[in-house]
């Protein structure tokens, strides 16, 4: 090798070191941040959630914060003493039972949250979510006054084509509940038909048009679909993913952020015979751990 070639190699090596050293220094300085970012990137496929960007005071740098959440989400239907001729007696929770549960929540320091806060629970320590399906007028008459009395939040799932119909919520009642700040109004489709029994077109219409109706009529953001009768399949989840951030199932117990995905969020059936002991045993599973 001639001296000329050796010098050229030396020169190239020096240039390479000069070029790479800022990247090396950046890596050393930010290795924790890079590690967390990479970690989160690989986790995305597995439906991990709760990764928040929290700006530090200078507004420049960001810390990546991950939450490990256990959230009991209770599912209610009718809040009514009298179940009439109805055979689904368990769907009819007494208003006094709901009041006992709300009182327990308040007295024991639990905090009601909306379902669509599920990825942002860092400000809570003992969250619980209350959800009401179908939402006939009995919700407005019997549950809403209790939510106001105890100042607690609930998410409700509206059958859009029923609004202003017999025994159903009126649009004025829906507006009043939205304005209270205690009720998050979300969709339970247009007609409550079983989505798995519909054609692709009809199913899409149920998901897309009900969202459009609620958003345009009430000027709200609708990001959660509650599948009627808890029935869904791969196609339905695909359409849900294109239109919503969250999908609610009807069973499955407590929601765990490291286990469940956001389009099959499990719930606990709060039925007529649920005792306060059973109710509180689910509440005790509520947890928010911050993992840095
Ligand atoms: Zn329903």
mmCIF file of N, CA, C and O in Angstrom, residues 75 77 88 91 133-134 159 188-189 191-197 226-232 248-251 267:
data_model
loop_
_atom_site.group_PDB
_atom_site.id
_atom_site.type_symbol
_atom_site.label_atom_id
_atom_site.label_comp_id
_atom_site.label_asym_id
_atom_site.label_seq_id
_atom_site.Cartn_x
_atom_site.Cartn_y
_atom_site.Cartn_z
ATOM 1 N N UNK A 75 -71.667 -2.678 33.502
ATOM 2 C CA UNK A 75 -72.663 -2.534 32.439
ATOM 3 C C UNK A 75 -74.074 -2.628 33.030
ATOM 4 O O UNK A 75 -74.444 -3.631 33.639
ATOM 5 N N UNK A 77 -78.420 -1.796 32.331
ATOM 6 C CA UNK A 77 -79.448 -1.578 31.314
ATOM 7 C C UNK A 77 -80.537 -0.664 31.875
ATOM 8 O O UNK A 77 -80.369 0.533 31.872
ATOM 9 N N UNK A 88 -86.332 -10.568 31.175
ATOM 10 C CA UNK A 88 -84.941 -10.300 31.555
ATOM 11 C C UNK A 88 -84.886 -9.513 32.860
ATOM 12 O O UNK A 88 -84.371 -8.396 32.907
ATOM 13 N N UNK A 91 -81.903 -7.531 34.069
ATOM 14 C CA UNK A 91 -81.524 -6.267 33.415
ATOM 15 C C UNK A 91 -82.091 -5.037 34.117
ATOM 16 O O UNK A 91 -81.764 -3.918 33.759
ATOM 17 N N UNK A 133 -76.423 0.717 28.718
ATOM 18 C CA UNK A 133 -76.791 0.335 27.355
ATOM 19 C C UNK A 133 -78.280 0.609 27.116
ATOM 20 O O UNK A 133 -79.078 0.563 28.049
ATOM 21 N N UNK A 134 -78.610 0.832 25.856
ATOM 22 C CA UNK A 134 -80.004 0.999 25.380
ATOM 23 C C UNK A 134 -80.591 2.353 25.792
ATOM 24 O O UNK A 134 -81.130 3.061 24.962
ATOM 25 N N UNK A 159 -79.502 4.160 21.215
ATOM 26 C CA UNK A 159 -80.020 3.562 19.978
ATOM 27 C C UNK A 159 -80.602 4.733 19.179
ATOM 28 O O UNK A 159 -81.683 5.247 19.483
ATOM 29 N N UNK A 188 -74.876 3.090 20.258
ATOM 30 C CA UNK A 188 -75.262 1.681 20.359
ATOM 31 C C UNK A 188 -75.940 1.310 19.031
ATOM 32 O O UNK A 188 -76.870 0.519 19.017
ATOM 33 N N UNK A 189 -75.507 1.977 17.964
ATOM 34 C CA UNK A 189 -75.976 1.854 16.565
ATOM 35 C C UNK A 189 -77.319 2.557 16.314
ATOM 36 O O UNK A 189 -77.876 3.166 17.213
ATOM 37 N N UNK A 191 -80.246 0.953 15.091
ATOM 38 C CA UNK A 191 -81.471 0.168 15.323
ATOM 39 C C UNK A 191 -81.328 -0.941 16.363
ATOM 40 O O UNK A 191 -82.297 -1.628 16.647
ATOM 41 N N UNK A 192 -80.118 -1.162 16.859
ATOM 42 C CA UNK A 192 -79.870 -2.222 17.841
ATOM 43 C C UNK A 192 -80.044 -3.628 17.250
ATOM 44 O O UNK A 192 -80.225 -4.599 17.972
ATOM 45 N N UNK A 193 -79.957 -3.744 15.923
ATOM 46 C CA UNK A 193 -80.008 -5.095 15.356
ATOM 47 C C UNK A 193 -78.664 -5.775 15.594
ATOM 48 O O UNK A 193 -77.624 -5.109 15.713
ATOM 49 N N UNK A 194 -78.695 -7.087 15.625
ATOM 50 C CA UNK A 194 -77.461 -7.848 15.844
ATOM 51 C C UNK A 194 -76.547 -7.652 14.624
ATOM 52 O O UNK A 194 -76.899 -8.056 13.507
ATOM 53 N N UNK A 195 -75.390 -7.040 14.818
ATOM 54 C CA UNK A 195 -74.543 -6.649 13.677
ATOM 55 C C UNK A 195 -74.068 -7.847 12.863
ATOM 56 O O UNK A 195 -73.917 -7.761 11.647
ATOM 57 N N UNK A 196 -73.858 -8.982 13.526
ATOM 58 C CA UNK A 196 -73.333 -10.163 12.823
ATOM 59 C C UNK A 196 -74.359 -10.747 11.850
ATOM 60 O O UNK A 196 -74.009 -11.554 10.998
ATOM 61 N N UNK A 197 -75.626 -10.329 11.979
ATOM 62 C CA UNK A 197 -76.659 -10.890 11.091
ATOM 63 C C UNK A 197 -76.905 -9.993 9.878
ATOM 64 O O UNK A 197 -77.724 -10.308 9.019
ATOM 65 N N UNK A 226 -70.721 0.597 21.099
ATOM 66 C CA UNK A 226 -71.118 -0.499 21.981
ATOM 67 C C UNK A 226 -71.901 -1.479 21.106
ATOM 68 O O UNK A 226 -72.986 -1.154 20.629
ATOM 69 N N UNK A 227 -71.320 -2.652 20.842
ATOM 70 C CA UNK A 227 -71.937 -3.612 19.922
ATOM 71 C C UNK A 227 -73.251 -4.141 20.528
ATOM 72 O O UNK A 227 -73.238 -4.680 21.638
ATOM 73 N N UNK A 228 -74.382 -4.017 19.793
ATOM 74 C CA UNK A 228 -75.657 -4.524 20.330
ATOM 75 C C UNK A 228 -75.579 -6.022 20.647
ATOM 76 O O UNK A 228 -75.013 -6.794 19.859
ATOM 77 N N UNK A 229 -76.148 -6.390 21.765
ATOM 78 C CA UNK A 229 -76.190 -7.786 22.242
ATOM 79 C C UNK A 229 -74.773 -8.372 22.358
ATOM 80 O O UNK A 229 -74.604 -9.592 22.401
ATOM 81 N N UNK A 230 -73.786 -7.501 22.357
ATOM 82 C CA UNK A 230 -72.401 -7.956 22.512
ATOM 83 C C UNK A 230 -71.890 -8.804 21.356
ATOM 84 O O UNK A 230 -70.902 -9.522 21.493
ATOM 85 N N UNK A 231 -72.552 -8.705 20.194
ATOM 86 C CA UNK A 231 -72.159 -9.556 19.054
ATOM 87 C C UNK A 231 -71.271 -8.780 18.069
ATOM 88 O O UNK A 231 -71.663 -7.724 17.579
ATOM 89 N N UNK A 232 -70.109 -9.341 17.783
ATOM 90 C CA UNK A 232 -69.217 -8.734 16.788
ATOM 91 C C UNK A 232 -68.331 -9.818 16.202
ATOM 92 O O UNK A 232 -68.229 -10.907 16.743
ATOM 93 N N UNK A 248 -66.998 -1.787 22.739
ATOM 94 C CA UNK A 248 -67.352 -2.408 24.017
ATOM 95 C C UNK A 248 -68.017 -3.763 23.853
ATOM 96 O O UNK A 248 -69.016 -3.887 23.142
ATOM 97 N N UNK A 249 -67.468 -4.753 24.549
ATOM 98 C CA UNK A 249 -68.103 -6.064 24.623
ATOM 99 C C UNK A 249 -69.091 -6.066 25.784
ATOM 100 O O UNK A 249 -69.236 -5.052 26.484
ATOM 101 N N UNK A 250 -69.762 -7.190 26.008
ATOM 102 C CA UNK A 250 -70.772 -7.233 27.075
ATOM 103 C C UNK A 250 -70.332 -8.049 28.276
ATOM 104 O O UNK A 250 -71.036 -8.100 29.279
ATOM 105 N N UNK A 251 -69.202 -8.720 28.145
ATOM 106 C CA UNK A 251 -68.777 -9.560 29.275
ATOM 107 C C UNK A 251 -67.249 -9.549 29.347
ATOM 108 O O UNK A 251 -66.605 -8.807 28.619
ATOM 109 N N UNK A 267 -66.599 -5.944 30.031
ATOM 110 C CA UNK A 267 -67.383 -5.273 31.078
ATOM 111 C C UNK A 267 -67.927 -6.274 32.087
ATOM 112 O O UNK A 267 -67.928 -7.481 31.848
#
